[in-house]
Amino acid sequence: MTGAHLPFDPVRVEVWRHLFASIAEEMGATLEHTGYSPNLKERRDYSCALFDAEGLLVTQAAHIPVHLGAMPTMMESLRGAIRWRPGDMWICNDPAHGGTHLPDLTVVAPVFEPAPGRELLGFVANRAHHADVAGLAPGSLALSTDLYQEGLILPPVRLVAGGRPRADILAVIRANSRTPAERRGDLDAQVSANRTGALRLRDLAAHHGAREVARQARALCAHAEATVRAALRAAPEGAFRASDVLDDDGLGATNLTIRVEARLRAGALTLDFAGTDPAVTGPMNATEAVTRSACYYVVRCLAGPDAPANDGAFRPVSVVAPPGTLVNAPPSSAVAAGNVETSQRIVDVVLAALRPAFGDRIPAASQGTMNNVAVGGSDPARGGAFAYYETVCGGGGAGARGPGASAIHTHMTNTRNTPVEALEMHYPLRVRELSVRRGSGGRGVHPGGDGVRRSLELLAPARVSVLSERRRHAPPGVDGGEGGAPGRNAVVWPDGRVEELPGKLSLDLPTGAVLIVETPGGGGWGPPAPRAIAS
């Protein structure tokens, strides 16, 4: 599917780009407005996509970057393995089939023309982060040592058959969550989102014809490929190398190194991670799908907003992720944090490697972590169990054009913050403080953005899990700019005692304890002015 034989009409391509994108965006709006949990309806922790009849990505809404290359990997795995039938939907979270980590549940639906033709038009899919799918701790993001400790593993299984949700599969998923009503509500929202996407794709085919829809999908992919290749050709050819480290895996392994060689030649880019450290015991391992997502994200940033997110945009990019390493973990490895933390470091390393080729277009490092916080236990006021999950924003890296943004989700995450009012309404938690961490951005001609300080009080006993990075190694600056301040975790016990906490932890806290998360600042750009000397 190259689309090279199609004449290029920029106006027509742009019109169809928005027609396809509107389908994925409306699917996202459905998820937001019908989602049951704050994680969907407030944080928008989901992605929606449209695929053609061959299972190739046509468009993905501007949702979560870490899903960018992972959902196509799952479609590639499922496309030829399933007998697709009208009215069916399939669910999967298994890393062996393109899953990122177990809380991300993907629901895929084939879209057929109405009877009597029944021609396969394509597929709609959405991936949503569920706040709890079993595992060692509430939130399903604990210090695990293998995949089986991280929650329920779902290989591809039919969730909806002939238009009717399967009660037996829903019962299995509900039985493996501490918050079963929330799981059912969010799955209903995912099914509704796919029904919206299927309806809109059938409408598009009814208006323009199935062949024209397929033809314009090919043209859009060809346009994306040409745009990315042009951006890569504009940079000097050569091989460029970089490395960076993750703090630790939470279970004793420290300074985990990720290396990459970026080879630019003739409008193509190869990203080779040979020399990256082996997979670890803790949950910092990334699946190959996550690594591809991080690489595709960087290339899309460099290609600019004119490059649609589709299969064509990925064709100029080759990713070499050696099996058995941090960036392509062995089967059954613990991967909960690979999706949320290691993906961020992969972005940092690839951007650093490409800086000699792309120069000032690449900023200093952003916070380099999602600062994952999961809290769960029994809720005496509301009855039953609760499971809360959120990522916490931080500082963006500065660049040649200006300072980094403060208090923002960066790179592989693109969620909102849970509003304080919604958080306190749904959970036995109280936000004591949410403030900008002034001065945490790296100094420079343009300073890095500041992180935040967030204090969360427990109103009931709960188990708390934190998976965070850049606590030991600061986000680096560039061109003489200083690094951002590392992050910090702590707990204030009910008696007032303050205890410093590691970057990764799971522990039980009593009522009245306050969890403090201070997120890293971004790196600065350019040498800062000398500090004034006090007289």
Short mmCIF file of C-alpha atoms in Angstrom, two decimals:
data_model
loop_
_atom_site.label_atom_id
_atom_site.label_comp_id
_atom_site.label_asym_id
_atom_site.label_seq_id
_atom_site.Cartn_x
_atom_site.Cartn_y
_atom_site.Cartn_z
CA MET A 1 0.00 0.00 0.00
CA THR A 2 2.30 2.79 -1.19
CA GLY A 3 -0.17 5.05 -2.91
CA ALA A 4 2.66 6.25 -5.20
CA HIS A 5 0.49 5.96 -8.32
CA LEU A 6 -2.04 8.45 -7.00
CA PRO A 7 -1.76 12.08 -8.20
CA PHE A 8 -1.07 14.42 -5.33
CA ASP A 9 -3.82 16.95 -4.67
CA PRO A 10 -2.93 18.82 -1.46
CA VAL A 11 -6.41 20.22 -0.93
CA ARG A 12 -8.10 16.85 -1.35
CA VAL A 13 -5.54 15.14 0.90
CA GLU A 14 -6.10 17.73 3.63
CA VAL A 15 -9.88 17.41 3.39
CA TRP A 16 -9.69 13.64 3.70
CA ARG A 17 -7.14 13.90 6.48
CA HIS A 18 -9.71 15.78 8.56
CA LEU A 19 -12.55 13.48 7.52
CA PHE A 20 -10.63 10.47 8.81
CA ALA A 21 -9.36 12.29 11.89
CA SER A 22 -12.87 13.40 12.81
CA ILE A 23 -13.87 9.74 13.20
CA ALA A 24 -11.12 9.08 15.75
CA GLU A 25 -11.76 12.38 17.52
CA GLU A 26 -15.49 11.65 17.85
CA MET A 27 -14.63 8.22 19.25
CA GLY A 28 -12.52 10.01 21.87
CA ALA A 29 -15.37 12.38 22.69
CA THR A 30 -17.63 9.37 23.21
CA LEU A 31 -15.10 7.81 25.57
CA GLU A 32 -14.77 11.03 27.52
CA HIS A 33 -18.50 11.61 27.93
CA THR A 34 -19.51 8.00 28.64
CA GLY A 35 -16.47 6.95 30.70
CA TYR A 36 -17.25 5.80 34.21
CA SER A 37 -13.95 6.47 35.98
CA PRO A 38 -12.17 9.80 36.49
CA ASN A 39 -9.25 8.25 34.61
CA LEU A 40 -11.29 8.36 31.40
CA LYS A 41 -13.78 11.19 31.81
CA GLU A 42 -11.38 13.59 33.55
CA ARG A 43 -7.81 12.58 32.61
CA ARG A 44 -8.62 11.29 29.09
CA ASP A 45 -6.16 8.44 29.45
CA TYR A 46 -7.09 6.74 26.18
CA SER A 47 -6.38 6.69 22.45
CA CYS A 48 -8.62 6.05 19.43
CA ALA A 49 -7.60 4.96 15.95
CA LEU A 50 -8.92 4.04 12.50
CA PHE A 51 -7.39 1.28 10.36
CA ASP A 52 -8.02 0.27 6.74
CA ALA A 53 -9.20 -3.16 5.62
CA GLU A 54 -5.60 -4.41 5.56
CA GLY A 55 -5.15 -3.43 9.22
CA LEU A 56 -2.87 -0.47 8.45
CA LEU A 57 -3.23 2.70 10.51
CA VAL A 58 -5.08 5.50 8.69
CA THR A 59 -5.33 7.98 11.55
CA GLN A 60 -4.95 8.20 15.30
CA ALA A 61 -6.47 11.02 17.32
CA ALA A 62 -4.14 13.33 19.22
CA HIS A 63 -4.43 11.39 22.45
CA ILE A 64 -1.60 9.37 24.10
CA PRO A 65 1.76 9.24 22.22
CA VAL A 66 2.84 5.98 23.87
CA HIS A 67 -0.02 4.26 22.03
CA LEU A 68 1.11 5.62 18.64
CA GLY A 69 3.11 2.60 17.51
CA ALA A 70 1.60 0.08 19.89
CA MET A 71 -1.92 -0.14 18.51
CA PRO A 72 -0.66 -0.78 14.96
CA THR A 73 1.58 -3.52 16.39
CA MET A 74 -1.48 -5.12 17.99
CA MET A 75 -3.49 -4.84 14.77
CA GLU A 76 -0.62 -6.51 12.91
CA SER A 77 -0.76 -9.37 15.40
CA LEU A 78 -4.55 -9.75 15.32
CA ARG A 79 -5.33 -9.08 11.66
CA GLY A 80 -4.62 -12.54 10.30
CA ALA A 81 -5.29 -14.50 13.48
CA ILE A 82 -8.98 -13.70 13.90
CA ARG A 83 -12.03 -14.52 11.80
CA TRP A 84 -13.67 -11.11 11.75
CA ARG A 85 -17.47 -11.02 11.75
CA PRO A 86 -19.99 -8.16 11.70
CA GLY A 87 -21.02 -7.00 15.16
CA ASP A 88 -17.98 -8.48 16.92
CA MET A 89 -15.41 -6.70 19.08
CA TRP A 90 -12.22 -8.17 20.48
CA ILE A 91 -10.31 -7.18 23.62
CA CYS A 92 -6.62 -7.66 24.42
CA ASN A 93 -3.89 -6.33 26.71
CA ASP A 94 -1.25 -9.04 26.26
CA PRO A 95 2.27 -7.65 25.57
CA ALA A 96 2.84 -10.66 23.31
CA HIS A 97 0.23 -9.15 20.97
CA GLY A 98 1.28 -5.51 21.06
CA GLY A 99 0.07 -4.60 24.52
CA THR A 100 1.91 -1.86 26.40
CA HIS A 101 1.15 -2.80 30.01
CA LEU A 102 -1.77 -4.68 31.50
CA PRO A 103 -3.94 -1.72 32.64
CA ASP A 104 -4.20 -0.64 28.98
CA LEU A 105 -7.15 -2.59 27.54
CA THR A 106 -7.61 -2.39 23.76
CA VAL A 107 -10.97 -3.03 22.08
CA VAL A 108 -10.96 -3.62 18.30
CA ALA A 109 -14.00 -3.80 16.00
CA PRO A 110 -14.20 -4.66 12.30
CA VAL A 111 -16.43 -2.37 10.24
CA PHE A 112 -18.44 -3.90 7.40
CA GLU A 113 -20.70 -2.33 4.83
CA PRO A 114 -24.39 -2.89 5.55
CA ALA A 115 -26.00 -5.98 4.01
CA PRO A 116 -26.05 -7.28 1.36
CA GLY A 117 -22.48 -6.30 0.34
CA ARG A 118 -20.80 -6.89 3.71
CA GLU A 119 -17.46 -5.64 2.37
CA LEU A 120 -14.86 -5.04 5.10
CA LEU A 121 -14.27 -1.28 5.24
CA GLY A 122 -11.67 -1.25 7.99
CA PHE A 123 -11.31 -1.37 11.76
CA VAL A 124 -11.86 1.00 14.66
CA ALA A 125 -9.98 0.56 17.92
CA ASN A 126 -9.45 2.28 21.23
CA ARG A 127 -7.03 1.70 24.09
CA ALA A 128 -7.95 2.89 27.59
CA HIS A 129 -6.02 2.79 30.85
CA HIS A 130 -8.05 1.05 33.56
CA ALA A 131 -7.28 2.06 37.13
CA ASP A 132 -7.15 -1.53 38.39
CA VAL A 133 -6.85 -4.92 36.65
CA ALA A 134 -5.68 -6.95 39.68
CA GLY A 135 -2.02 -7.53 40.50
CA LEU A 136 0.05 -7.05 43.63
CA ALA A 137 -1.34 -3.65 44.59
CA PRO A 138 -4.32 -1.41 43.83
CA GLY A 139 -3.73 0.44 40.60
CA SER A 140 -1.87 -2.52 39.02
CA LEU A 141 1.44 -0.60 39.02
CA ALA A 142 3.41 -2.18 41.83
CA LEU A 143 7.03 -3.33 42.21
CA SER A 144 6.42 -6.51 40.27
CA THR A 145 9.00 -9.09 39.21
CA ASP A 146 7.05 -10.73 36.38
CA LEU A 147 4.02 -10.11 34.22
CA TYR A 148 1.79 -12.41 36.25
CA GLN A 149 2.13 -10.13 39.29
CA GLU A 150 0.87 -7.14 37.32
CA GLY A 151 -2.72 -8.19 36.77
CA LEU A 152 -5.11 -10.02 34.47
CA ILE A 153 -3.56 -11.01 31.12
CA LEU A 154 -6.07 -11.01 28.27
CA PRO A 155 -4.98 -12.63 25.02
CA PRO A 156 -7.24 -11.71 22.09
CA VAL A 157 -10.77 -12.72 23.12
CA ARG A 158 -14.20 -11.79 21.78
CA LEU A 159 -15.79 -9.15 24.04
CA VAL A 160 -18.86 -8.49 21.87
CA ALA A 161 -20.41 -11.21 19.70
CA GLY A 162 -22.94 -10.26 17.05
CA GLY A 163 -23.55 -6.90 18.71
CA ARG A 164 -24.13 -8.34 22.22
CA PRO A 165 -21.52 -8.01 25.01
CA ARG A 166 -20.40 -11.39 26.31
CA ALA A 167 -21.44 -11.72 29.94
CA ASP A 168 -18.87 -14.44 30.64
CA ILE A 169 -15.88 -12.33 29.53
CA LEU A 170 -17.17 -9.30 31.39
CA ALA A 171 -17.58 -11.44 34.50
CA VAL A 172 -13.95 -12.60 34.26
CA ILE A 173 -12.67 -9.03 33.96
CA ARG A 174 -14.89 -7.79 36.79
CA ALA A 175 -13.82 -10.66 39.04
CA ASN A 176 -10.18 -9.70 38.54
CA SER A 177 -10.52 -6.06 39.57
CA ARG A 178 -10.81 -4.47 42.99
CA THR A 179 -13.33 -2.05 41.47
CA PRO A 180 -15.57 -4.20 39.24
CA ALA A 181 -18.32 -1.62 38.65
CA GLU A 182 -15.73 0.83 37.35
CA ARG A 183 -14.31 -1.79 34.98
CA ARG A 184 -17.74 -2.55 33.56
CA GLY A 185 -18.55 1.14 33.14
CA ASP A 186 -15.29 1.92 31.35
CA LEU A 187 -15.60 -1.13 29.08
CA ASP A 188 -19.11 -0.03 28.14
CA ALA A 189 -17.61 3.33 27.17
CA GLN A 190 -14.98 1.64 25.01
CA VAL A 191 -17.65 -0.40 23.23
CA SER A 192 -19.71 2.76 22.68
CA ALA A 193 -16.69 4.56 21.25
CA ASN A 194 -16.14 1.80 18.69
CA ARG A 195 -19.81 1.85 17.73
CA THR A 196 -19.50 5.59 17.12
CA GLY A 197 -16.42 5.06 14.95
CA ALA A 198 -18.06 2.23 12.99
CA LEU A 199 -21.16 4.34 12.33
CA ARG A 200 -19.08 7.27 11.06
CA LEU A 201 -16.92 5.07 8.80
CA ARG A 202 -20.02 3.46 7.27
CA ASP A 203 -21.49 6.94 6.73
CA LEU A 204 -18.30 8.03 4.97
CA ALA A 205 -18.39 4.96 2.70
CA ALA A 206 -22.08 5.43 1.97
CA HIS A 207 -21.50 9.02 0.88
CA HIS A 208 -18.27 8.60 -1.12
CA GLY A 209 -18.14 4.87 -1.87
CA ALA A 210 -15.98 2.21 -0.25
CA ARG A 211 -13.40 2.28 -3.07
CA GLU A 212 -12.95 6.04 -2.79
CA VAL A 213 -12.50 5.82 0.98
CA ALA A 214 -9.82 3.15 0.53
CA ARG A 215 -8.15 5.17 -2.24
CA GLN A 216 -7.99 8.32 -0.13
CA ALA A 217 -6.62 6.37 2.84
CA ARG A 218 -3.77 5.22 0.59
CA ALA A 219 -3.20 8.76 -0.60
CA LEU A 220 -3.07 10.08 2.97
CA CYS A 221 -0.52 7.45 3.95
CA ALA A 222 1.57 8.28 0.88
CA HIS A 223 1.47 11.96 1.85
CA ALA A 224 2.60 11.16 5.39
CA GLU A 225 5.48 9.06 4.10
CA ALA A 226 6.62 11.80 1.71
CA THR A 227 6.42 14.42 4.48
CA VAL A 228 8.53 12.39 6.89
CA ARG A 229 11.11 11.49 4.24
CA ALA A 230 11.44 15.17 3.27
CA ALA A 231 12.06 16.11 6.92
CA LEU A 232 14.72 13.41 7.24
CA ARG A 233 16.41 14.40 3.96
CA ALA A 234 16.73 17.96 5.25
CA ALA A 235 19.11 16.78 7.97
CA PRO A 236 22.74 15.78 7.30
CA GLU A 237 23.36 12.09 6.77
CA GLY A 238 25.46 10.15 9.24
CA ALA A 239 25.47 8.02 12.36
CA PHE A 240 24.82 9.71 15.69
CA ARG A 241 24.99 8.10 19.13
CA ALA A 242 23.73 8.84 22.61
CA SER A 243 23.04 7.09 25.90
CA ASP A 244 21.24 7.87 29.13
CA VAL A 245 20.28 6.00 32.27
CA LEU A 246 17.24 5.09 34.28
CA ASP A 247 17.70 5.54 38.03
CA ASP A 248 16.87 1.96 39.03
CA ASP A 249 14.31 -0.83 38.77
CA GLY A 250 13.16 -0.45 42.37
CA LEU A 251 14.59 -3.85 43.30
CA GLY A 252 18.34 -3.22 43.47
CA ALA A 253 19.50 -2.69 39.89
CA THR A 254 20.72 0.88 39.32
CA ASN A 255 21.93 3.09 36.46
CA LEU A 256 20.16 1.13 33.73
CA THR A 257 21.67 2.24 30.43
CA ILE A 258 19.81 2.78 27.17
CA ARG A 259 21.99 3.32 24.08
CA VAL A 260 21.00 4.20 20.55
CA GLU A 261 22.72 4.78 17.23
CA ALA A 262 20.66 6.90 14.85
CA ARG A 263 21.58 6.35 11.20
CA LEU A 264 20.24 8.91 8.74
CA ARG A 265 20.49 8.14 5.05
CA ALA A 266 18.48 8.95 1.92
CA GLY A 267 15.34 10.06 3.74
CA ALA A 268 15.28 7.06 6.07
CA LEU A 269 16.15 6.67 9.74
CA THR A 270 17.35 3.56 11.56
CA LEU A 271 17.32 3.63 15.35
CA ASP A 272 19.51 0.81 16.68
CA PHE A 273 19.47 0.12 20.42
CA ALA A 274 22.37 -2.36 20.40
CA GLY A 275 24.35 -2.07 23.63
CA THR A 276 21.30 -1.33 25.79
CA ASP A 277 21.36 -3.08 29.17
CA PRO A 278 19.60 -6.44 29.57
CA ALA A 279 16.09 -6.64 30.95
CA VAL A 280 15.84 -6.31 34.74
CA THR A 281 13.91 -8.01 37.51
CA GLY A 282 11.75 -4.98 38.28
CA PRO A 283 8.98 -3.47 36.14
CA MET A 284 11.16 -1.09 34.07
CA ASN A 285 11.25 -3.33 30.99
CA ALA A 286 9.61 -2.03 27.82
CA THR A 287 7.93 -4.08 25.14
CA GLU A 288 9.06 -3.63 21.55
CA ALA A 289 5.72 -1.94 20.83
CA VAL A 290 6.46 0.73 23.45
CA THR A 291 9.94 1.30 22.04
CA ARG A 292 8.52 1.73 18.55
CA SER A 293 5.95 4.19 19.89
CA ALA A 294 8.66 6.34 21.47
CA CYS A 295 10.72 6.35 18.26
CA TYR A 296 7.72 7.18 16.06
CA TYR A 297 6.77 10.00 18.44
CA VAL A 298 10.19 11.64 18.07
CA VAL A 299 10.08 11.40 14.28
CA ARG A 300 6.60 12.91 14.15
CA CYS A 301 7.79 15.82 16.31
CA LEU A 302 10.68 16.45 13.90
CA ALA A 303 8.46 16.10 10.83
CA GLY A 304 6.09 18.76 12.14
CA PRO A 305 2.32 19.09 12.25
CA ASP A 306 1.92 18.42 8.51
CA ALA A 307 2.77 14.74 8.99
CA PRO A 308 -0.37 12.73 9.77
CA ALA A 309 -0.10 9.92 12.33
CA ASN A 310 -0.55 6.90 10.11
CA ASP A 311 1.20 3.91 8.61
CA GLY A 312 2.93 6.03 5.98
CA ALA A 313 4.65 8.16 8.61
CA PHE A 314 6.26 5.04 10.08
CA ARG A 315 7.63 3.56 6.83
CA PRO A 316 10.86 5.63 6.73
CA VAL A 317 11.71 4.54 10.30
CA SER A 318 13.39 1.24 11.21
CA VAL A 319 13.72 0.28 14.86
CA VAL A 320 16.27 -2.32 15.96
CA ALA A 321 15.42 -3.37 19.52
CA PRO A 322 17.57 -6.34 20.55
CA PRO A 323 15.49 -9.07 22.24
CA GLY A 324 16.17 -9.56 25.91
CA THR A 325 17.02 -5.93 26.61
CA LEU A 326 15.27 -3.10 28.43
CA VAL A 327 13.74 -2.00 25.11
CA ASN A 328 12.46 -5.43 24.02
CA ALA A 329 11.83 -7.45 27.13
CA PRO A 330 11.58 -11.25 27.17
CA PRO A 331 8.10 -12.78 27.42
CA SER A 332 6.55 -12.65 30.91
CA SER A 333 8.90 -9.87 32.06
CA ALA A 334 7.54 -7.21 34.39
CA VAL A 335 6.64 -4.27 32.12
CA ALA A 336 4.29 -2.04 34.14
CA ALA A 337 6.73 0.88 34.22
CA GLY A 338 8.27 0.27 30.81
CA ASN A 339 5.20 1.86 29.26
CA VAL A 340 5.18 4.94 31.51
CA GLU A 341 8.81 5.46 32.53
CA THR A 342 11.24 3.69 30.19
CA SER A 343 9.36 5.14 27.21
CA GLN A 344 10.26 8.61 28.48
CA ARG A 345 13.96 7.76 28.64
CA ILE A 346 13.88 6.27 25.15
CA VAL A 347 12.58 9.63 23.92
CA ASP A 348 15.36 11.45 25.80
CA VAL A 349 18.04 9.21 24.27
CA VAL A 350 16.72 9.41 20.70
CA LEU A 351 16.37 13.20 20.87
CA ALA A 352 19.92 13.49 22.25
CA ALA A 353 21.28 11.31 19.45
CA LEU A 354 19.55 13.36 16.76
CA ARG A 355 20.55 16.76 18.15
CA PRO A 356 23.75 16.99 16.03
CA ALA A 357 21.63 16.47 12.92
CA PHE A 358 18.64 18.65 13.79
CA GLY A 359 20.36 21.27 15.97
CA ASP A 360 18.23 23.84 17.73
CA ARG A 361 15.00 22.14 16.72
CA ILE A 362 15.59 19.73 19.61
CA PRO A 363 15.16 21.17 23.12
CA ALA A 364 16.73 20.19 26.40
CA ALA A 365 15.36 17.18 28.27
CA SER A 366 11.95 17.48 29.87
CA GLN A 367 11.16 15.94 33.25
CA GLY A 368 11.66 12.41 31.87
CA THR A 369 9.05 10.70 34.05
CA MET A 370 5.31 10.38 34.45
CA ASN A 371 5.46 10.28 38.29
CA ASN A 372 2.87 7.49 38.56
CA VAL A 373 0.84 7.43 41.77
CA ALA A 374 -1.63 4.65 42.60
CA VAL A 375 -3.60 4.51 45.86
CA GLY A 376 -6.18 1.92 46.85
CA GLY A 377 -7.98 0.28 49.73
CA SER A 378 -11.39 0.30 51.41
CA ASP A 379 -13.51 3.43 51.32
CA PRO A 380 -15.55 3.58 54.56
CA ALA A 381 -17.49 6.69 53.55
CA ARG A 382 -18.68 5.41 50.18
CA GLY A 383 -18.57 1.67 50.82
CA GLY A 384 -16.53 -0.86 48.88
CA ALA A 385 -13.02 -0.61 47.52
CA PHE A 386 -11.36 2.21 45.62
CA ALA A 387 -8.39 2.41 43.25
CA TYR A 388 -6.99 5.77 42.23
CA TYR A 389 -4.32 6.31 39.57
CA GLU A 390 -2.74 9.44 38.16
CA THR A 391 0.39 10.74 36.51
CA VAL A 392 1.79 14.03 37.81
CA CYS A 393 3.01 16.82 35.54
CA GLY A 394 6.45 18.41 35.63
CA GLY A 395 8.80 20.73 33.76
CA GLY A 396 9.36 20.88 30.01
CA GLY A 397 12.79 21.33 28.48
CA ALA A 398 13.88 24.77 27.24
CA GLY A 399 14.84 25.36 23.63
CA ALA A 400 16.42 27.92 21.36
CA ARG A 401 13.08 29.69 20.96
CA GLY A 402 12.22 30.11 24.61
CA PRO A 403 11.89 28.65 28.10
CA GLY A 404 10.33 25.31 28.89
CA ALA A 405 6.73 25.11 30.02
CA SER A 406 6.01 24.59 33.71
CA ALA A 407 3.59 22.09 35.25
CA ILE A 408 2.90 20.18 32.05
CA HIS A 409 2.65 16.56 30.93
CA THR A 410 5.50 15.96 28.52
CA HIS A 411 6.39 13.60 25.65
CA MET A 412 4.87 10.13 25.98
CA THR A 413 1.98 11.19 28.18
CA ASN A 414 -0.71 13.60 27.06
CA THR A 415 -3.31 13.34 29.78
CA ARG A 416 -5.01 16.01 31.81
CA ASN A 417 -4.72 16.33 35.57
CA THR A 418 -7.64 15.01 37.60
CA PRO A 419 -9.42 18.11 38.93
CA VAL A 420 -9.10 18.39 42.69
CA GLU A 421 -12.89 18.52 43.06
CA ALA A 422 -13.36 15.29 41.08
CA LEU A 423 -10.56 13.51 42.92
CA GLU A 424 -11.93 14.37 46.36
CA MET A 425 -15.48 13.51 45.32
CA HIS A 426 -14.57 10.01 44.11
CA TYR A 427 -11.87 8.91 46.59
CA PRO A 428 -11.08 9.13 50.33
CA LEU A 429 -8.24 11.52 49.54
CA ARG A 430 -7.61 15.22 50.09
CA VAL A 431 -5.24 17.36 48.03
CA ARG A 432 -3.35 19.44 50.58
CA GLU A 433 -1.16 21.22 48.06
CA LEU A 434 -0.70 21.48 44.30
CA SER A 435 1.78 24.20 43.47
CA VAL A 436 4.52 25.04 40.99
CA ARG A 437 7.93 24.03 42.30
CA ARG A 438 9.60 27.38 41.70
CA GLY A 439 13.24 27.25 40.63
CA SER A 440 13.26 23.55 39.75
CA GLY A 441 13.79 24.24 36.05
CA GLY A 442 17.41 24.28 34.90
CA ARG A 443 19.05 27.70 34.58
CA GLY A 444 20.04 28.94 31.14
CA VAL A 445 19.61 31.68 28.57
CA HIS A 446 16.20 30.04 28.42
CA PRO A 447 15.38 28.23 31.67
CA GLY A 448 13.69 24.88 31.88
CA GLY A 449 10.10 24.66 33.01
CA ASP A 450 9.36 24.10 36.69
CA GLY A 451 7.91 20.93 38.15
CA VAL A 452 5.17 20.78 40.76
CA ARG A 453 4.78 19.90 44.43
CA ARG A 454 1.77 17.76 45.22
CA SER A 455 0.66 16.70 48.72
CA LEU A 456 -2.04 14.04 49.00
CA GLU A 457 -3.61 13.23 52.38
CA LEU A 458 -5.16 9.82 53.00
CA LEU A 459 -8.60 9.89 54.64
CA ALA A 460 -8.59 6.10 55.00
CA PRO A 461 -5.83 3.50 55.29
CA ALA A 462 -4.53 2.57 51.86
CA ARG A 463 -1.72 0.94 49.92
CA VAL A 464 0.30 3.48 47.97
CA SER A 465 2.48 2.72 44.95
CA VAL A 466 4.77 5.20 43.19
CA LEU A 467 6.74 4.57 40.02
CA SER A 468 8.87 7.60 39.24
CA GLU A 469 12.19 8.50 37.63
CA ARG A 470 14.76 11.31 37.54
CA ARG A 471 15.16 11.15 41.32
CA ARG A 472 18.91 10.42 41.08
CA HIS A 473 19.82 11.73 37.64
CA ALA A 474 18.59 15.20 36.69
CA PRO A 475 17.11 16.00 33.27
CA PRO A 476 20.11 17.44 31.39
CA GLY A 477 20.30 20.88 29.81
CA VAL A 478 21.85 21.59 26.40
CA ASP A 479 24.32 24.07 24.93
CA GLY A 480 25.56 25.05 28.39
CA GLY A 481 22.18 25.06 30.08
CA GLU A 482 21.91 23.54 33.53
CA GLY A 483 19.95 20.42 34.32
CA GLY A 484 16.56 20.56 35.98
CA ALA A 485 16.19 19.66 39.64
CA PRO A 486 15.63 15.95 40.32
CA GLY A 487 12.28 14.88 41.71
CA ARG A 488 11.60 13.90 45.33
CA ASN A 489 9.12 11.65 47.11
CA ALA A 490 8.35 11.76 50.83
CA VAL A 491 5.67 10.89 53.36
CA VAL A 492 4.57 12.91 56.38
CA TRP A 493 3.34 10.45 59.00
CA PRO A 494 0.38 11.39 61.24
CA ASP A 495 2.80 12.19 64.10
CA GLY A 496 4.52 14.81 61.93
CA ARG A 497 7.60 12.75 61.14
CA VAL A 498 8.89 13.23 57.58
CA GLU A 499 10.41 10.23 55.78
CA GLU A 500 12.19 10.43 52.44
CA LEU A 501 11.02 7.79 49.98
CA PRO A 502 12.70 6.13 46.99
CA GLY A 503 11.60 6.70 43.42
CA LYS A 504 9.73 3.39 43.29
CA LEU A 505 7.79 1.98 46.20
CA SER A 506 4.71 0.20 47.46
CA LEU A 507 3.78 0.66 51.12
CA ASP A 508 0.78 0.78 53.42
CA LEU A 509 -0.06 4.18 54.89
CA PRO A 510 -2.51 5.01 57.69
CA THR A 511 -5.27 7.58 57.81
CA GLY A 512 -3.78 11.05 58.06
CA ALA A 513 -0.52 10.26 56.26
CA VAL A 514 0.44 12.73 53.52
CA LEU A 515 2.24 11.61 50.36
CA ILE A 516 4.45 14.33 48.85
CA VAL A 517 5.58 14.12 45.23
CA GLU A 518 7.89 16.83 43.90
CA THR A 519 8.37 16.43 40.16
CA PRO A 520 11.54 17.27 38.18
CA GLY A 521 12.12 20.48 36.28
CA GLY A 522 13.15 20.59 32.65
CA GLY A 523 16.68 21.24 31.45
CA GLY A 524 17.85 24.74 30.54
CA TRP A 525 19.12 25.94 27.14
CA GLY A 526 22.28 28.00 26.74
CA PRO A 527 24.77 29.12 29.41
CA PRO A 528 23.08 30.98 32.27
CA ALA A 529 24.20 34.40 33.39
CA PRO A 530 26.70 34.33 36.30
CA ARG A 531 25.05 34.30 39.69
CA ALA A 532 25.23 37.54 41.62
CA ILE A 533 27.74 37.54 44.49
CA ALA A 534 26.28 38.68 47.79
CA SER A 535 28.17 41.62 49.29
#
